[in-house]
PDB file of C-alpha atoms in Angstrom:
ATOM      1  CA  GLY A 954       0.000   0.000   0.000  1.00  0.00           C
ATOM      2  CA  GLU A 955       0.853   3.676  -0.130  1.00  0.00           C
ATOM      3  CA  ASN A 956       3.387   5.118   2.324  1.00  0.00           C
ATOM      4  CA  VAL A 957       3.943   8.862   2.725  1.00  0.00           C
ATOM      5  CA  GLU A 958       6.982  10.298   4.482  1.00  0.00           C
ATOM      6  CA  GLN A 959       7.036  13.973   5.515  1.00  0.00           C
ATOM      7  CA  HIS A 960       9.993  16.156   6.561  1.00  0.00           C
ATOM      8  CA  PRO A 961      10.872  18.009   8.643  1.00  0.00           C
ATOM      9  CA  SER A 962       8.764  17.186  11.682  1.00  0.00           C
ATOM     10  CA  THR A 963       9.297  20.698  13.053  1.00  0.00           C
ATOM     11  CA  LEU A 964      10.254  23.905  11.270  1.00  0.00           C
ATOM     12  CA  SER A 965      10.896  27.344  12.687  1.00  0.00           C
ATOM     13  CA  VAL A 966      11.301  30.389  10.416  1.00  0.00           C
ATOM     14  CA  GLN A 967      11.448  34.138  10.843  1.00  0.00           C
ATOM     15  CA  GLU A 968       8.394  36.102   9.847  1.00  0.00           C
ATOM     16  CA  GLY A 969       8.711  37.159   6.235  1.00  0.00           C
ATOM     17  CA  ASP A 970      10.977  34.259   5.273  1.00  0.00           C
ATOM     18  CA  SER A 971       9.939  31.241   3.212  1.00  0.00           C
ATOM     19  CA  ALA A 972       9.105  27.761   4.484  1.00  0.00           C
ATOM     20  CA  VAL A 973       9.339  24.488   2.576  1.00  0.00           C
ATOM     21  CA  ILE A 974       7.916  21.130   3.644  1.00  0.00           C
ATOM     22  CA  LYS A 975       8.668  17.984   1.668  1.00  0.00           C
ATOM     23  CA  CYS A 976       6.872  14.672   1.221  1.00  0.00           C
ATOM     24  CA  THR A 977       7.711  11.470  -0.598  1.00  0.00           C
ATOM     25  CA  TYR A 978       5.273   8.750  -1.589  1.00  0.00           C
ATOM     26  CA  SER A 979       5.742   5.126  -2.567  1.00  0.00           C
ATOM     27  CA  ASP A 980       2.832   4.194  -4.857  1.00  0.00           C
ATOM     28  CA  SER A 981       3.446   5.310  -8.433  1.00  0.00           C
ATOM     29  CA  ALA A 982      -0.305   5.029  -9.069  1.00  0.00           C
ATOM     30  CA  SER A 983      -1.014   7.918  -6.673  1.00  0.00           C
ATOM     31  CA  ASN A 984      -2.138  10.985  -8.574  1.00  0.00           C
ATOM     32  CA  TYR A 985      -3.775  13.313  -6.066  1.00  0.00           C
ATOM     33  CA  PHE A 986      -1.734  15.204  -3.456  1.00  0.00           C
ATOM     34  CA  PRO A 987      -3.479  17.534  -0.979  1.00  0.00           C
ATOM     35  CA  TRP A 988      -2.058  19.622   1.843  1.00  0.00           C
ATOM     36  CA  TYR A 989      -4.010  20.210   5.032  1.00  0.00           C
ATOM     37  CA  LYS A 990      -3.406  22.847   7.696  1.00  0.00           C
ATOM     38  CA  GLN A 991      -4.344  22.242  11.313  1.00  0.00           C
ATOM     39  CA  GLU A 992      -4.262  25.221  13.646  1.00  0.00           C
ATOM     40  CA  LEU A 993      -3.920  24.603  17.358  1.00  0.00           C
ATOM     41  CA  GLY A 994      -7.043  22.935  18.729  1.00  0.00           C
ATOM     42  CA  LYS A 995      -8.778  23.007  15.353  1.00  0.00           C
ATOM     43  CA  ARG A 996      -9.678  20.516  12.652  1.00  0.00           C
ATOM     44  CA  PRO A 997      -7.487  19.919   9.558  1.00  0.00           C
ATOM     45  CA  GLN A 998      -8.533  21.967   6.546  1.00  0.00           C
ATOM     46  CA  LEU A 999      -7.492  21.685   2.922  1.00  0.00           C
ATOM     47  CA  ILE A1000      -5.288  24.570   1.802  1.00  0.00           C
ATOM     48  CA  ILE A1001      -4.086  23.426  -1.609  1.00  0.00           C
ATOM     49  CA  ASP A1002      -3.918  20.297  -3.721  1.00  0.00           C
ATOM     50  CA  ILE A1003      -2.288  19.145  -6.927  1.00  0.00           C
ATOM     51  CA  ARG A1004      -3.016  16.419  -9.416  1.00  0.00           C
ATOM     52  CA  SER A1005      -0.369  14.491 -11.272  1.00  0.00           C
ATOM     53  CA  ASN A1006      -1.068  16.113 -14.622  1.00  0.00           C
ATOM     54  CA  VAL A1007       0.549  19.367 -13.441  1.00  0.00           C
ATOM     55  CA  GLY A1008       3.934  20.102 -11.925  1.00  0.00           C
ATOM     56  CA  GLU A1009       3.121  23.210  -9.896  1.00  0.00           C
ATOM     57  CA  LYS A1010       0.137  25.045  -8.495  1.00  0.00           C
ATOM     58  CA  LYS A1011       0.026  28.408  -6.733  1.00  0.00           C
ATOM     59  CA  ASP A1012      -2.522  30.166  -4.577  1.00  0.00           C
ATOM     60  CA  GLN A1013      -1.329  33.551  -3.340  1.00  0.00           C
ATOM     61  CA  ARG A1014       1.532  32.872  -0.898  1.00  0.00           C
ATOM     62  CA  ILE A1015       1.374  29.095  -1.054  1.00  0.00           C
ATOM     63  CA  ALA A1016       2.482  26.763  -3.813  1.00  0.00           C
ATOM     64  CA  VAL A1017       2.870  23.058  -4.285  1.00  0.00           C
ATOM     65  CA  THR A1018       5.336  21.356  -6.633  1.00  0.00           C
ATOM     66  CA  LEU A1019       5.252  17.757  -7.769  1.00  0.00           C
ATOM     67  CA  ASN A1020       8.032  15.569  -9.179  1.00  0.00           C
ATOM     68  CA  LYS A1021       6.372  12.369 -10.382  1.00  0.00           C
ATOM     69  CA  THR A1022       9.622  10.754 -11.446  1.00  0.00           C
ATOM     70  CA  ALA A1023      11.152  11.130  -7.998  1.00  0.00           C
ATOM     71  CA  LYS A1024       7.797  10.617  -6.272  1.00  0.00           C
ATOM     72  CA  HIS A1025       8.001  13.663  -4.103  1.00  0.00           C
ATOM     73  CA  PHE A1026       6.022  16.859  -3.648  1.00  0.00           C
ATOM     74  CA  SER A1027       6.579  19.995  -1.619  1.00  0.00           C
ATOM     75  CA  LEU A1028       4.661  22.844  -0.018  1.00  0.00           C
ATOM     76  CA  HIS A1029       6.160  26.311  -0.311  1.00  0.00           C
ATOM     77  CA  ILE A1030       4.967  29.234   1.801  1.00  0.00           C
ATOM     78  CA  THR A1031       6.427  32.642   0.984  1.00  0.00           C
ATOM     79  CA  GLU A1032       6.392  35.837   3.063  1.00  0.00           C
ATOM     80  CA  THR A1033       5.383  33.865   6.137  1.00  0.00           C
ATOM     81  CA  GLN A1034       3.086  35.466   8.691  1.00  0.00           C
ATOM     82  CA  PRO A1035       2.263  34.559  12.308  1.00  0.00           C
ATOM     83  CA  GLU A1036      -1.060  33.041  11.218  1.00  0.00           C
ATOM     84  CA  ASP A1037       0.867  30.485   9.166  1.00  0.00           C
ATOM     85  CA  SER A1038       1.931  28.824  12.439  1.00  0.00           C
ATOM     86  CA  ALA A1039       0.196  25.420  12.447  1.00  0.00           C
ATOM     87  CA  VAL A1040       0.702  21.732  11.770  1.00  0.00           C
ATOM     88  CA  TYR A1041       0.744  20.881   8.072  1.00  0.00           C
ATOM     89  CA  PHE A1042      -0.054  17.452   6.669  1.00  0.00           C
ATOM     90  CA  CYS A1043       0.607  16.161   3.191  1.00  0.00           C
ATOM     91  CA  ALA A1044      -1.346  13.233   1.784  1.00  0.00           C
ATOM     92  CA  ALA A1045      -1.550  11.067  -1.295  1.00  0.00           C
ATOM     93  CA  SER A1046      -4.169   8.958  -2.986  1.00  0.00           C
ATOM     94  CA  VAL A1047      -5.159   7.450  -6.252  1.00  0.00           C
ATOM     95  CA  GLN A1048      -7.621   9.926  -7.703  1.00  0.00           C
ATOM     96  CA  GLY A1049     -11.118   8.582  -7.399  1.00  0.00           C
ATOM     97  CA  ALA A1050     -10.199   6.077  -4.713  1.00  0.00           C
ATOM     98  CA  GLN A1051     -11.071   8.759  -2.158  1.00  0.00           C
ATOM     99  CA  LYS A1052      -8.835   7.236   0.464  1.00  0.00           C
ATOM    100  CA  LEU A1053      -5.982   9.419   1.658  1.00  0.00           C
ATOM    101  CA  VAL A1054      -2.704   8.340   3.239  1.00  0.00           C
ATOM    102  CA  PHE A1055      -1.249  11.141   5.339  1.00  0.00           C
ATOM    103  CA  GLY A1056       2.290  12.080   6.194  1.00  0.00           C
ATOM    104  CA  GLN A1057       3.395  12.446   9.811  1.00  0.00           C
ATOM    105  CA  GLY A1058       2.886  16.208   9.925  1.00  0.00           C
ATOM    106  CA  THR A1059       5.156  19.259  10.240  1.00  0.00           C
ATOM    107  CA  ARG A1060       4.793  21.751  13.049  1.00  0.00           C
ATOM    108  CA  LEU A1061       5.606  25.159  11.551  1.00  0.00           C
ATOM    109  CA  THR A1062       6.373  28.037  13.878  1.00  0.00           C
ATOM    110  CA  ILE A1063       6.720  31.596  12.589  1.00  0.00           C
ATOM    111  CA  ASN A1064       8.910  33.727  14.837  1.00  0.00           C
ATOM    112  CA  PRO A1065       8.166  37.474  14.958  1.00  0.00           C
TER     113      PRO A1065
ATOM    114  CA  ASP B1367     -23.728  26.091   7.146  1.00  0.00           C
ATOM    115  CA  ALA B1368     -23.408  22.412   6.325  1.00  0.00           C
ATOM    116  CA  ASP B1369     -21.001  20.819   8.755  1.00  0.00           C
ATOM    117  CA  VAL B1370     -19.498  17.702  10.294  1.00  0.00           C
ATOM    118  CA  THR B1371     -20.080  17.305  14.032  1.00  0.00           C
ATOM    119  CA  GLN B1372     -18.698  14.871  16.578  1.00  0.00           C
ATOM    120  CA  THR B1373     -19.861  13.855  20.036  1.00  0.00           C
ATOM    121  CA  PRO B1374     -18.522  13.808  22.646  1.00  0.00           C
ATOM    122  CA  ARG B1375     -15.724  16.365  22.218  1.00  0.00           C
ATOM    123  CA  ASN B1376     -13.812  15.022  25.192  1.00  0.00           C
ATOM    124  CA  ARG B1377     -14.078  11.696  26.973  1.00  0.00           C
ATOM    125  CA  ILE B1378     -12.151  10.075  29.787  1.00  0.00           C
ATOM    126  CA  THR B1379     -12.769   6.387  30.326  1.00  0.00           C
ATOM    127  CA  LYS B1380     -11.193   3.398  32.025  1.00  0.00           C
ATOM    128  CA  THR B1381      -9.449   0.354  30.603  1.00  0.00           C
ATOM    129  CA  GLY B1382     -11.930  -2.320  29.555  1.00  0.00           C
ATOM    130  CA  LYS B1383     -14.906  -0.013  29.095  1.00  0.00           C
ATOM    131  CA  ARG B1384     -16.916   0.096  25.890  1.00  0.00           C
ATOM    132  CA  ILE B1385     -17.149   3.511  24.322  1.00  0.00           C
ATOM    133  CA  MET B1386     -18.838   4.940  21.246  1.00  0.00           C
ATOM    134  CA  LEU B1387     -17.845   8.070  19.354  1.00  0.00           C
ATOM    135  CA  GLU B1388     -20.461   9.562  17.071  1.00  0.00           C
ATOM    136  CA  CYS B1389     -20.210  11.549  13.870  1.00  0.00           C
ATOM    137  CA  SER B1390     -23.004  13.360  12.050  1.00  0.00           C
ATOM    138  CA  GLN B1391     -22.929  15.470   8.908  1.00  0.00           C
ATOM    139  CA  THR B1392     -25.274  17.807   7.125  1.00  0.00           C
ATOM    140  CA  LYS B1393     -23.141  18.109   4.003  1.00  0.00           C
ATOM    141  CA  GLY B1394     -25.055  15.460   2.114  1.00  0.00           C
ATOM    142  CA  HIS B1395     -21.856  13.507   1.477  1.00  0.00           C
ATOM    143  CA  ASP B1396     -22.005   9.755   1.112  1.00  0.00           C
ATOM    144  CA  ARG B1397     -18.427   9.000   2.073  1.00  0.00           C
ATOM    145  CA  MET B1398     -17.349   9.019   5.720  1.00  0.00           C
ATOM    146  CA  TYR B1399     -14.079   8.239   7.476  1.00  0.00           C
ATOM    147  CA  TRP B1400     -12.644   7.749  10.950  1.00  0.00           C
ATOM    148  CA  TYR B1401      -9.028   8.731  11.691  1.00  0.00           C
ATOM    149  CA  ARG B1402      -6.923   8.848  14.799  1.00  0.00           C
ATOM    150  CA  GLN B1403      -4.223  11.457  15.328  1.00  0.00           C
ATOM    151  CA  ASP B1404      -1.159  10.816  17.458  1.00  0.00           C
ATOM    152  CA  PRO B1405       1.804  13.181  17.812  1.00  0.00           C
ATOM    153  CA  GLY B1406       4.452  12.359  15.229  1.00  0.00           C
ATOM    154  CA  LEU B1407       2.253   9.809  13.462  1.00  0.00           C
ATOM    155  CA  GLY B1408      -0.078  12.033  11.517  1.00  0.00           C
ATOM    156  CA  LEU B1409      -3.623  10.985  10.701  1.00  0.00           C
ATOM    157  CA  ARG B1410      -4.178   7.260  10.356  1.00  0.00           C
ATOM    158  CA  LEU B1411      -7.292   5.753   8.803  1.00  0.00           C
ATOM    159  CA  ILE B1412      -9.298   3.405  11.029  1.00  0.00           C
ATOM    160  CA  TYR B1413     -12.429   2.685   8.942  1.00  0.00           C
ATOM    161  CA  TYR B1414     -14.210   4.210   5.982  1.00  0.00           C
ATOM    162  CA  SER B1415     -17.615   3.884   4.389  1.00  0.00           C
ATOM    163  CA  PHE B1416     -18.741   4.836   0.897  1.00  0.00           C
ATOM    164  CA  ASP B1417     -22.421   4.277   1.630  1.00  0.00           C
ATOM    165  CA  VAL B1418     -24.657   2.706   4.255  1.00  0.00           C
ATOM    166  CA  LYS B1419     -23.989  -0.824   3.027  1.00  0.00           C
ATOM    167  CA  ASP B1420     -20.262  -0.379   2.389  1.00  0.00           C
ATOM    168  CA  ILE B1421     -17.809  -0.548   5.313  1.00  0.00           C
ATOM    169  CA  ASN B1422     -14.065  -0.949   4.855  1.00  0.00           C
ATOM    170  CA  LYS B1423     -11.129  -1.401   7.185  1.00  0.00           C
ATOM    171  CA  GLY B1424      -8.364   1.145   7.167  1.00  0.00           C
ATOM    172  CA  GLU B1425      -4.751   0.708   8.183  1.00  0.00           C
ATOM    173  CA  ILE B1426      -5.357   0.438  11.939  1.00  0.00           C
ATOM    174  CA  SER B1427      -8.787  -1.181  12.441  1.00  0.00           C
ATOM    175  CA  ASP B1428      -7.829  -3.686  15.161  1.00  0.00           C
ATOM    176  CA  GLY B1429      -9.645  -2.939  18.415  1.00  0.00           C
ATOM    177  CA  TYR B1430     -12.270  -0.781  16.695  1.00  0.00           C
ATOM    178  CA  SER B1431     -15.629  -1.345  15.033  1.00  0.00           C
ATOM    179  CA  VAL B1432     -17.991   0.988  13.183  1.00  0.00           C
ATOM    180  CA  SER B1433     -21.645   1.367  12.332  1.00  0.00           C
ATOM    181  CA  ARG B1434     -23.154   3.401   9.500  1.00  0.00           C
ATOM    182  CA  GLN B1435     -26.672   3.992  10.804  1.00  0.00           C
ATOM    183  CA  ALA B1436     -27.676   6.344   7.996  1.00  0.00           C
ATOM    184  CA  GLN B1437     -26.038   8.339   5.257  1.00  0.00           C
ATOM    185  CA  ALA B1438     -25.447  11.147   7.736  1.00  0.00           C
ATOM    186  CA  LYS B1439     -24.231   9.115  10.739  1.00  0.00           C
ATOM    187  CA  PHE B1440     -21.110   7.052  11.252  1.00  0.00           C
ATOM    188  CA  SER B1441     -20.161   5.765  14.707  1.00  0.00           C
ATOM    189  CA  LEU B1442     -16.859   4.385  15.975  1.00  0.00           C
ATOM    190  CA  SER B1443     -16.801   1.910  18.874  1.00  0.00           C
ATOM    191  CA  LEU B1444     -14.040   0.707  21.109  1.00  0.00           C
ATOM    192  CA  GLU B1445     -15.317  -2.594  22.472  1.00  0.00           C
ATOM    193  CA  SER B1446     -12.796  -2.782  25.318  1.00  0.00           C
ATOM    194  CA  ALA B1447     -10.746   0.378  25.573  1.00  0.00           C
ATOM    195  CA  ILE B1448      -7.019   0.207  26.321  1.00  0.00           C
ATOM    196  CA  PRO B1449      -4.589   3.024  27.209  1.00  0.00           C
ATOM    197  CA  ASN B1450      -2.827   3.027  23.830  1.00  0.00           C
ATOM    198  CA  GLN B1451      -6.131   4.051  22.249  1.00  0.00           C
ATOM    199  CA  THR B1452      -5.707   7.409  23.924  1.00  0.00           C
ATOM    200  CA  ALA B1453      -5.683   9.821  20.972  1.00  0.00           C
ATOM    201  CA  LEU B1454      -7.513  12.538  19.089  1.00  0.00           C
ATOM    202  CA  TYR B1455     -10.160  11.033  16.817  1.00  0.00           C
ATOM    203  CA  PHE B1456     -11.459  12.757  13.707  1.00  0.00           C
ATOM    204  CA  CYS B1457     -14.418  11.989  11.497  1.00  0.00           C
ATOM    205  CA  ALA B1458     -14.314  13.219   7.897  1.00  0.00           C
ATOM    206  CA  THR B1459     -16.605  13.236   4.873  1.00  0.00           C
ATOM    207  CA  SER B1460     -16.252  13.633   1.135  1.00  0.00           C
ATOM    208  CA  ALA B1461     -18.614  13.975  -1.782  1.00  0.00           C
ATOM    209  CA  PRO B1462     -18.882  11.484  -4.660  1.00  0.00           C
ATOM    210  CA  ALA B1463     -16.145  11.905  -7.249  1.00  0.00           C
ATOM    211  CA  ARG B1464     -14.538  14.640  -5.158  1.00  0.00           C
ATOM    212  CA  ASP B1465     -11.272  14.119  -3.326  1.00  0.00           C
ATOM    213  CA  GLU B1466     -11.412  16.869  -0.692  1.00  0.00           C
ATOM    214  CA  GLN B1467     -12.235  15.611   2.779  1.00  0.00           C
ATOM    215  CA  PHE B1468     -13.992  17.748   5.378  1.00  0.00           C
ATOM    216  CA  PHE B1469     -13.131  17.058   8.982  1.00  0.00           C
ATOM    217  CA  GLY B1470     -15.190  17.243  12.147  1.00  0.00           C
ATOM    218  CA  PRO B1471     -13.884  19.089  15.227  1.00  0.00           C
ATOM    219  CA  GLY B1472     -12.392  15.954  16.781  1.00  0.00           C
ATOM    220  CA  THR B1473     -12.922  13.913  19.949  1.00  0.00           C
ATOM    221  CA  ARG B1474     -10.145  13.782  22.503  1.00  0.00           C
ATOM    222  CA  LEU B1475     -10.262  10.345  24.142  1.00  0.00           C
ATOM    223  CA  THR B1476      -8.261   9.404  27.206  1.00  0.00           C
ATOM    224  CA  VAL B1477      -8.176   5.797  28.412  1.00  0.00           C
ATOM    225  CA  LEU B1478      -6.877   5.411  31.956  1.00  0.00           C
TER     226      LEU B1478
END
């Protein structure tokens, strides 16, 4: 079955700097890769996703890149702000299977 | 607003007790999921259901059972709770042919 590895487990950056979180997956059939953000005490919420027919997707300050050959994908947050502090989870699934396998999570802290 | 709700939000129980966690949704989604969240382990799938008559085991189903009472209700039971089932439990839903999952607020379960 699918296995998703996420690094780093914790990340601390200065406000205004960029943050990058990386994930690798094992199943070459996976073709849907979402990222969820979980603020302290809250539920996970989807912030961006990418499908395997594209290599990059952007939404304002966040972007996701996908390398299908290497089976890894990354979340990029630019111009970080205090409200970006949260736990971020990557996930992978075969599109249409509607069953996600999550990474271990990254706790991102933005220092003022 | 359409939402996913979970009851109880917090529960403390003793080893050997039977406990049920309930999930309800008003989103009209047919697909429902139960996850547990542990620090450093991410979100792991316990059970999932694509409709009332379809129940499937996830990666960590041992020690758990589920019931899909209606399209909108999906319950998770621990027949005989043990301390290593102490965790944060999330219910999630998704719509047909859509990959995004919507999470409930979570139930924090402590087994003493």
